[in-house]
GROMACS .gro file of C-alpha atoms in nm:
model
  221
    1UNK     CA    1  13.171  14.269   9.217
    2UNK     CA    2  12.997  14.113   9.516
    3UNK     CA    3  13.054  13.742   9.571
    4UNK     CA    4  12.737  13.530   9.541
    5UNK     CA    5  12.594  13.443   9.877
    6UNK     CA    6  12.555  13.080   9.980
    7UNK     CA    7  12.194  12.970  10.026
    8UNK     CA    8  12.090  13.011  10.386
    9UNK     CA    9  12.090  12.692  10.588
   10UNK     CA   10  11.734  12.581  10.651
   11UNK     CA   11  11.548  12.280  10.782
   12UNK     CA   12  11.433  12.197  10.428
   13UNK     CA   13  11.788  12.207  10.289
   14UNK     CA   14  11.911  11.975  10.564
   15UNK     CA   15  11.623  11.730  10.511
   16UNK     CA   16  11.673  11.731  10.133
   17UNK     CA   17  12.045  11.660  10.171
   18UNK     CA   18  11.982  11.387  10.429
   19UNK     CA   19  11.716  11.224  10.213
   20UNK     CA   20  11.956  11.216   9.918
   21UNK     CA   21  12.220  11.051  10.137
   22UNK     CA   22  11.973  10.793  10.266
   23UNK     CA   23  11.854  10.718   9.914
   24UNK     CA   24  12.208  10.676   9.782
   25UNK     CA   25  12.389  10.512  10.070
   26UNK     CA   26  12.145  10.408  10.342
   27UNK     CA   27  12.068  10.520  10.696
   28UNK     CA   28  12.424  10.470  10.820
   29UNK     CA   29  12.554  10.736  10.581
   30UNK     CA   30  12.377  11.015  10.768
   31UNK     CA   31  12.578  11.202  11.029
   32UNK     CA   32  12.602  11.568  11.124
   33UNK     CA   33  12.960  11.577  10.999
   34UNK     CA   34  12.869  11.427  10.663
   35UNK     CA   35  12.567  11.653  10.620
   36UNK     CA   36  12.768  11.961  10.712
   37UNK     CA   37  13.022  11.871  10.445
   38UNK     CA   38  12.748  11.813  10.186
   39UNK     CA   39  12.590  12.148  10.268
   40UNK     CA   40  12.918  12.341  10.293
   41UNK     CA   41  12.858  12.455  10.651
   42UNK     CA   42  13.010  12.392  10.991
   43UNK     CA   43  12.880  12.099  11.191
   44UNK     CA   44  12.754  12.304  11.488
   45UNK     CA   45  12.529  12.510  11.260
   46UNK     CA   46  12.310  12.203  11.207
   47UNK     CA   47  12.224  12.198  11.576
   48UNK     CA   48  12.020  12.514  11.532
   49UNK     CA   49  11.775  12.294  11.341
   50UNK     CA   50  11.825  11.937  11.467
   51UNK     CA   51  11.983  11.818  11.789
   52UNK     CA   52  12.044  11.455  11.690
   53UNK     CA   53  12.080  11.226  11.390
   54UNK     CA   54  11.756  11.054  11.493
   55UNK     CA   55  11.569  11.382  11.462
   56UNK     CA   56  11.707  11.427  11.112
   57UNK     CA   57  11.599  11.078  11.010
   58UNK     CA   58  11.255  11.137  11.156
   59UNK     CA   59  11.226  11.452  10.945
   60UNK     CA   60  11.340  11.262  10.635
   61UNK     CA   61  11.078  10.995  10.703
   62UNK     CA   62  10.810  11.260  10.740
   63UNK     CA   63  10.913  11.425  10.414
   64UNK     CA   64  10.847  11.092  10.240
   65UNK     CA   65  10.508  11.055  10.410
   66UNK     CA   66  10.425  11.402  10.281
   67UNK     CA   67  10.467  11.274   9.924
   68UNK     CA   68  10.171  11.037   9.962
   69UNK     CA   69   9.854  11.160   9.795
   70UNK     CA   70   9.559  11.190  10.035
   71UNK     CA   71   9.316  11.372   9.807
   72UNK     CA   72   9.117  11.053   9.742
   73UNK     CA   73   8.986  11.076  10.098
   74UNK     CA   74   8.831  11.419  10.045
   75UNK     CA   75   8.453  11.429  10.076
   76UNK     CA   76   8.295  11.376   9.732
   77UNK     CA   77   8.104  11.664   9.579
   78UNK     CA   78   7.727  11.654   9.574
   79UNK     CA   79   7.697  11.478   9.908
   80UNK     CA   80   7.773  11.131   9.771
   81UNK     CA   81   7.931  10.887  10.010
   82UNK     CA   82   8.300  10.802   9.981
   83UNK     CA   83   8.384  10.498   9.773
   84UNK     CA   84   8.613  10.365  10.043
   85UNK     CA   85   8.741  10.071   9.838
   86UNK     CA   86   8.856  10.288   9.545
   87UNK     CA   87   9.002  10.542   9.787
   88UNK     CA   88   9.202  10.274   9.971
   89UNK     CA   89   9.326  10.130   9.643
   90UNK     CA   90   9.442  10.465   9.507
   91UNK     CA   91   9.601  10.562   9.838
   92UNK     CA   92   9.788  10.231   9.860
   93UNK     CA   93   9.926  10.282   9.509
   94UNK     CA   94  10.045  10.634   9.595
   95UNK     CA   95  10.187  10.517   9.930
   96UNK     CA   96  10.382  10.235   9.767
   97UNK     CA   97  10.515  10.467   9.496
   98UNK     CA   98  10.656  10.704   9.758
   99UNK     CA   99  10.820  10.421   9.951
  100UNK     CA  100  10.966  10.263   9.637
  101UNK     CA  101  11.133  10.596   9.559
  102UNK     CA  102  11.291  10.596   9.906
  103UNK     CA  103  11.316  10.232  10.024
  104UNK     CA  104  11.606  10.293  10.263
  105UNK     CA  105  11.389  10.508  10.491
  106UNK     CA  106  11.122  10.238  10.530
  107UNK     CA  107  11.272  10.101  10.857
  108UNK     CA  108  11.223  10.444  11.016
  109UNK     CA  109  10.869  10.476  10.880
  110UNK     CA  110  10.792  10.126  11.010
  111UNK     CA  111  10.827  10.253  11.367
  112UNK     CA  112  10.496  10.435  11.324
  113UNK     CA  113  10.415  10.805  11.290
  114UNK     CA  114  10.525  10.907  11.639
  115UNK     CA  115  10.505  11.287  11.643
  116UNK     CA  116  10.566  11.334  11.270
  117UNK     CA  117  10.304  11.578  11.129
  118UNK     CA  118  10.275  11.427  10.779
  119UNK     CA  119  10.263  11.075  10.919
  120UNK     CA  120   9.988  11.174  11.160
  121UNK     CA  121   9.792  11.347  10.883
  122UNK     CA  122   9.816  11.026  10.681
  123UNK     CA  123   9.685  10.815  10.969
  124UNK     CA  124   9.411  11.068  11.042
  125UNK     CA  125   9.297  11.075  10.678
  126UNK     CA  126   9.269  10.697  10.647
  127UNK     CA  127   9.099  10.645  10.981
  128UNK     CA  128   8.860  10.935  10.937
  129UNK     CA  129   8.761  10.828  10.586
  130UNK     CA  130   8.691  10.471  10.693
  131UNK     CA  131   8.478  10.580  10.989
  132UNK     CA  132   8.287  10.829  10.772
  133UNK     CA  133   8.226  10.551  10.519
  134UNK     CA  134   8.060  10.337  10.784
  135UNK     CA  135   8.335  10.126  10.937
  136UNK     CA  136   8.331  10.098  11.317
  137UNK     CA  137   8.630  10.280  11.473
  138UNK     CA  138   8.799   9.959  11.591
  139UNK     CA  139   8.783   9.807  11.244
  140UNK     CA  140   8.890  10.134  11.083
  141UNK     CA  141   9.202  10.119  11.303
  142UNK     CA  142   9.267   9.762  11.193
  143UNK     CA  143   9.227   9.861  10.827
  144UNK     CA  144   9.483  10.137  10.865
  145UNK     CA  145   9.727   9.896  11.027
  146UNK     CA  146   9.662   9.623  10.771
  147UNK     CA  147   9.718   9.854  10.477
  148UNK     CA  148  10.037   9.986  10.633
  149UNK     CA  149  10.174   9.635  10.684
  150UNK     CA  150  10.091   9.538  10.326
  151UNK     CA  151  10.229   9.848  10.156
  152UNK     CA  152  10.547   9.865  10.363
  153UNK     CA  153  10.611   9.496  10.313
  154UNK     CA  154  10.583   9.539   9.938
  155UNK     CA  155  10.830   9.828   9.945
  156UNK     CA  156  11.105   9.663  10.150
  157UNK     CA  157  11.242   9.457   9.864
  158UNK     CA  158  11.167   9.285   9.537
  159UNK     CA  159  11.042   8.928   9.539
  160UNK     CA  160  11.139   8.871   9.176
  161UNK     CA  161  11.473   9.045   9.221
  162UNK     CA  162  11.569   8.797   9.491
  163UNK     CA  163  11.617   8.515   9.239
  164UNK     CA  164  11.949   8.488   9.055
  165UNK     CA  165  11.940   8.477   8.676
  166UNK     CA  166  12.162   8.167   8.662
  167UNK     CA  167  11.965   7.865   8.540
  168UNK     CA  168  12.216   7.625   8.697
  169UNK     CA  169  12.118   7.749   9.045
  170UNK     CA  170  11.788   7.566   9.015
  171UNK     CA  171  11.876   7.199   8.979
  172UNK     CA  172  11.548   7.020   8.894
  173UNK     CA  173  11.653   6.735   9.122
  174UNK     CA  174  11.635   6.975   9.416
  175UNK     CA  175  11.384   7.234   9.294
  176UNK     CA  176  11.149   7.061   9.049
  177UNK     CA  177  10.913   7.359   9.029
  178UNK     CA  178  11.167   7.639   8.977
  179UNK     CA  179  11.267   7.569   8.618
  180UNK     CA  180  11.174   7.924   8.515
  181UNK     CA  181  11.295   8.104   8.828
  182UNK     CA  182  11.605   8.235   8.654
  183UNK     CA  183  11.376   8.452   8.438
  184UNK     CA  184  11.221   8.638   8.732
  185UNK     CA  185  11.498   8.892   8.782
  186UNK     CA  186  11.475   9.031   8.430
  187UNK     CA  187  11.097   9.063   8.469
  188UNK     CA  188  11.123   9.211   8.815
  189UNK     CA  189  10.906   9.519   8.771
  190UNK     CA  190  10.623   9.335   8.597
  191UNK     CA  191  10.623   9.046   8.846
  192UNK     CA  192  10.633   9.273   9.150
  193UNK     CA  193  10.366   9.506   9.014
  194UNK     CA  194  10.134   9.215   8.936
  195UNK     CA  195  10.194   9.068   9.282
  196UNK     CA  196  10.112   9.400   9.449
  197UNK     CA  197   9.790   9.448   9.252
  198UNK     CA  198   9.688   9.084   9.309
  199UNK     CA  199   9.742   9.115   9.682
  200UNK     CA  200   9.573   9.453   9.703
  201UNK     CA  201   9.266   9.329   9.514
  202UNK     CA  202   9.241   9.023   9.739
  203UNK     CA  203   9.275   9.237  10.050
  204UNK     CA  204   9.006   9.480   9.934
  205UNK     CA  205   8.776   9.195   9.827
  206UNK     CA  206   8.799   9.053  10.177
  207UNK     CA  207   8.726   9.390  10.335
  208UNK     CA  208   8.427   9.435  10.105
  209UNK     CA  209   8.283   9.105  10.233
  210UNK     CA  210   8.328   9.219  10.593
  211UNK     CA  211   8.176   9.558  10.517
  212UNK     CA  212   7.865   9.397  10.367
  213UNK     CA  213   7.821   9.200  10.690
  214UNK     CA  214   7.827   9.503  10.919
  215UNK     CA  215   7.500   9.564  11.105
  216UNK     CA  216   7.451   9.899  10.931
  217UNK     CA  217   7.491   9.750  10.584
  218UNK     CA  218   7.118   9.706  10.534
  219UNK     CA  219   7.050  10.076  10.589
  220UNK     CA  220   7.310  10.163  10.321
  221UNK     CA  221   7.160   9.936  10.054
   0.00000   0.00000   0.00000
């Protein structure tokens, strides 16, 4: 009886294995030797797909960018104009969800899209949608940058999770306003989610004010 063949080594298999390592152990865990062992292949065989560890991490970062939903930027049916505020909100939520699933890759993503295809498609979609909605190109660029800063910052770590759940750590003599801080950790998800939505709403409210003040606003009303 023929022995079952091992799955062929592919770029996707390498990226999937590397992403799992990054998720579980961080960026430092990734090496060609470690990946070869995880995949059951010889180290040199990886070089047919990636020459360096940095290239592998770039591919992992791009695979995470590819998980972000961009469909909200598609042109609406019936010729209606894009509701840019709703689109930005929904995109930010999807973007944050992808980063929260893979927080250890955020430092690589924070470098910018570089030559990564999915990262460039993401930037193109946001910029193009904002310009089509009526934002001047320079401000559309700023919006893309602003949203990126906000979403990535929210994904780096948990605000609530940074407080210990020991009530004695918050002596009222030293920290008179932190009497309930020990409760934050156990409410981490709710606190962080509310903070994200509060910040996102405030950010979009501010952009809406700026948008209404654009010279072309009168022709859109």
